[in-house]
Amino acid sequence: MTCGLWHSKSITLTFDTQQVYRSLSSEGNFTDEQAEALTQHLRNVASLNAEHLASKEEIGQFETSIRTEIRHLKTFLTQDVTALRS
């Protein structure tokens, strides 16, 4: 079984839950119950992380916004320091 987890921005995280389960059972010496529980938790974590991913475009927009805010703050602070010195 493959678990595809997607986000509204077409971000997809996919992993083969059966392969994870088999690896945990055979190579990791997990019981069937432990392997199933851990596989379910991994699926849940991947789902939560997919909801919080940002695209490169969104990161670029955020960076631009932060840089603009920093420039404005620098201007205000310079004006305040100048006013205090007068």
Short mmCIF file of C-alpha atoms in Angstrom, two decimals:
data_model
loop_
_atom_site.label_atom_id
_atom_site.label_comp_id
_atom_site.label_asym_id
_atom_site.label_seq_id
_atom_site.Cartn_x
_atom_site.Cartn_y
_atom_site.Cartn_z
CA MET A 1 0.00 0.00 0.00
CA THR A 2 1.34 3.45 -0.87
CA CYS A 3 0.31 6.43 1.18
CA GLY A 4 0.22 9.66 -0.84
CA LEU A 5 -0.19 12.74 1.29
CA TRP A 6 -0.86 15.96 -0.54
CA HIS A 7 -1.32 19.59 0.20
CA SER A 8 -3.51 22.09 -1.58
CA LYS A 9 -0.42 23.46 -3.33
CA SER A 10 0.23 20.09 -5.00
CA ILE A 11 2.99 19.19 -2.56
CA THR A 12 3.09 15.42 -2.29
CA LEU A 13 4.87 13.25 0.24
CA THR A 14 4.72 9.59 -0.62
CA PHE A 15 6.14 6.53 1.02
CA ASP A 16 5.42 2.84 0.79
CA THR A 17 3.84 1.90 4.10
CA GLN A 18 4.14 -1.82 3.33
CA GLN A 19 7.86 -1.47 2.74
CA VAL A 20 8.28 0.41 6.03
CA TYR A 21 6.24 -2.25 7.81
CA ARG A 22 8.23 -5.11 6.25
CA SER A 23 11.56 -3.44 7.06
CA LEU A 24 10.58 -2.87 10.66
CA SER A 25 9.28 -6.42 11.03
CA SER A 26 12.17 -8.25 9.38
CA GLU A 27 15.22 -6.03 9.72
CA GLY A 28 14.26 -4.07 12.81
CA ASN A 29 13.03 -7.02 14.86
CA PHE A 30 9.76 -5.21 15.62
CA THR A 31 6.63 -7.19 16.43
CA ASP A 32 3.75 -6.87 13.97
CA GLU A 33 1.93 -4.59 16.42
CA GLN A 34 5.00 -2.35 16.89
CA ALA A 35 5.67 -2.14 13.16
CA GLU A 36 2.04 -1.26 12.44
CA ALA A 37 1.96 1.40 15.18
CA LEU A 38 5.21 3.03 14.05
CA THR A 39 4.13 2.98 10.40
CA GLN A 40 0.87 4.70 11.39
CA HIS A 41 2.76 7.34 13.38
CA LEU A 42 5.12 8.00 10.45
CA ARG A 43 2.09 8.42 8.16
CA ASN A 44 0.59 10.92 10.62
CA VAL A 45 3.82 12.88 10.94
CA ALA A 46 4.21 13.10 7.17
CA SER A 47 0.63 14.33 6.94
CA LEU A 48 1.19 17.05 9.54
CA ASN A 49 4.42 18.20 7.92
CA ALA A 50 2.84 18.42 4.47
CA GLU A 51 0.29 20.90 5.77
CA HIS A 52 3.02 23.30 6.87
CA LEU A 53 5.32 23.31 3.86
CA ALA A 54 5.79 26.54 1.95
CA SER A 55 6.58 26.82 -1.74
CA LYS A 56 9.75 28.52 -2.98
CA GLU A 57 7.55 31.36 -4.19
CA GLU A 58 5.99 31.81 -0.75
CA ILE A 59 9.40 31.79 0.91
CA GLY A 60 10.61 34.41 -1.57
CA GLN A 61 7.58 36.60 -0.86
CA PHE A 62 8.14 36.25 2.87
CA GLU A 63 11.81 37.14 2.49
CA THR A 64 10.91 40.24 0.46
CA SER A 65 8.36 41.24 3.09
CA ILE A 66 10.86 40.83 5.93
CA ARG A 67 13.57 42.77 4.09
CA THR A 68 11.11 45.61 3.45
CA GLU A 69 10.11 45.66 7.11
CA ILE A 70 13.77 45.75 8.18
CA ARG A 71 14.41 48.72 5.86
CA HIS A 72 11.43 50.57 7.34
CA LEU A 73 12.58 49.88 10.89
CA LYS A 74 16.10 51.03 10.06
CA THR A 75 14.70 54.29 8.67
CA PHE A 76 12.54 54.88 11.76
CA LEU A 77 15.42 54.11 14.12
CA THR A 78 17.76 56.42 12.23
CA GLN A 79 15.15 59.19 12.45
CA ASP A 80 14.68 58.56 16.18
CA VAL A 81 18.42 58.61 16.87
CA THR A 82 18.77 61.81 14.83
CA ALA A 83 15.92 63.42 16.76
CA LEU A 84 17.46 62.41 20.11
CA ARG A 85 20.82 63.90 19.13
CA SER A 86 19.25 67.27 18.27
#
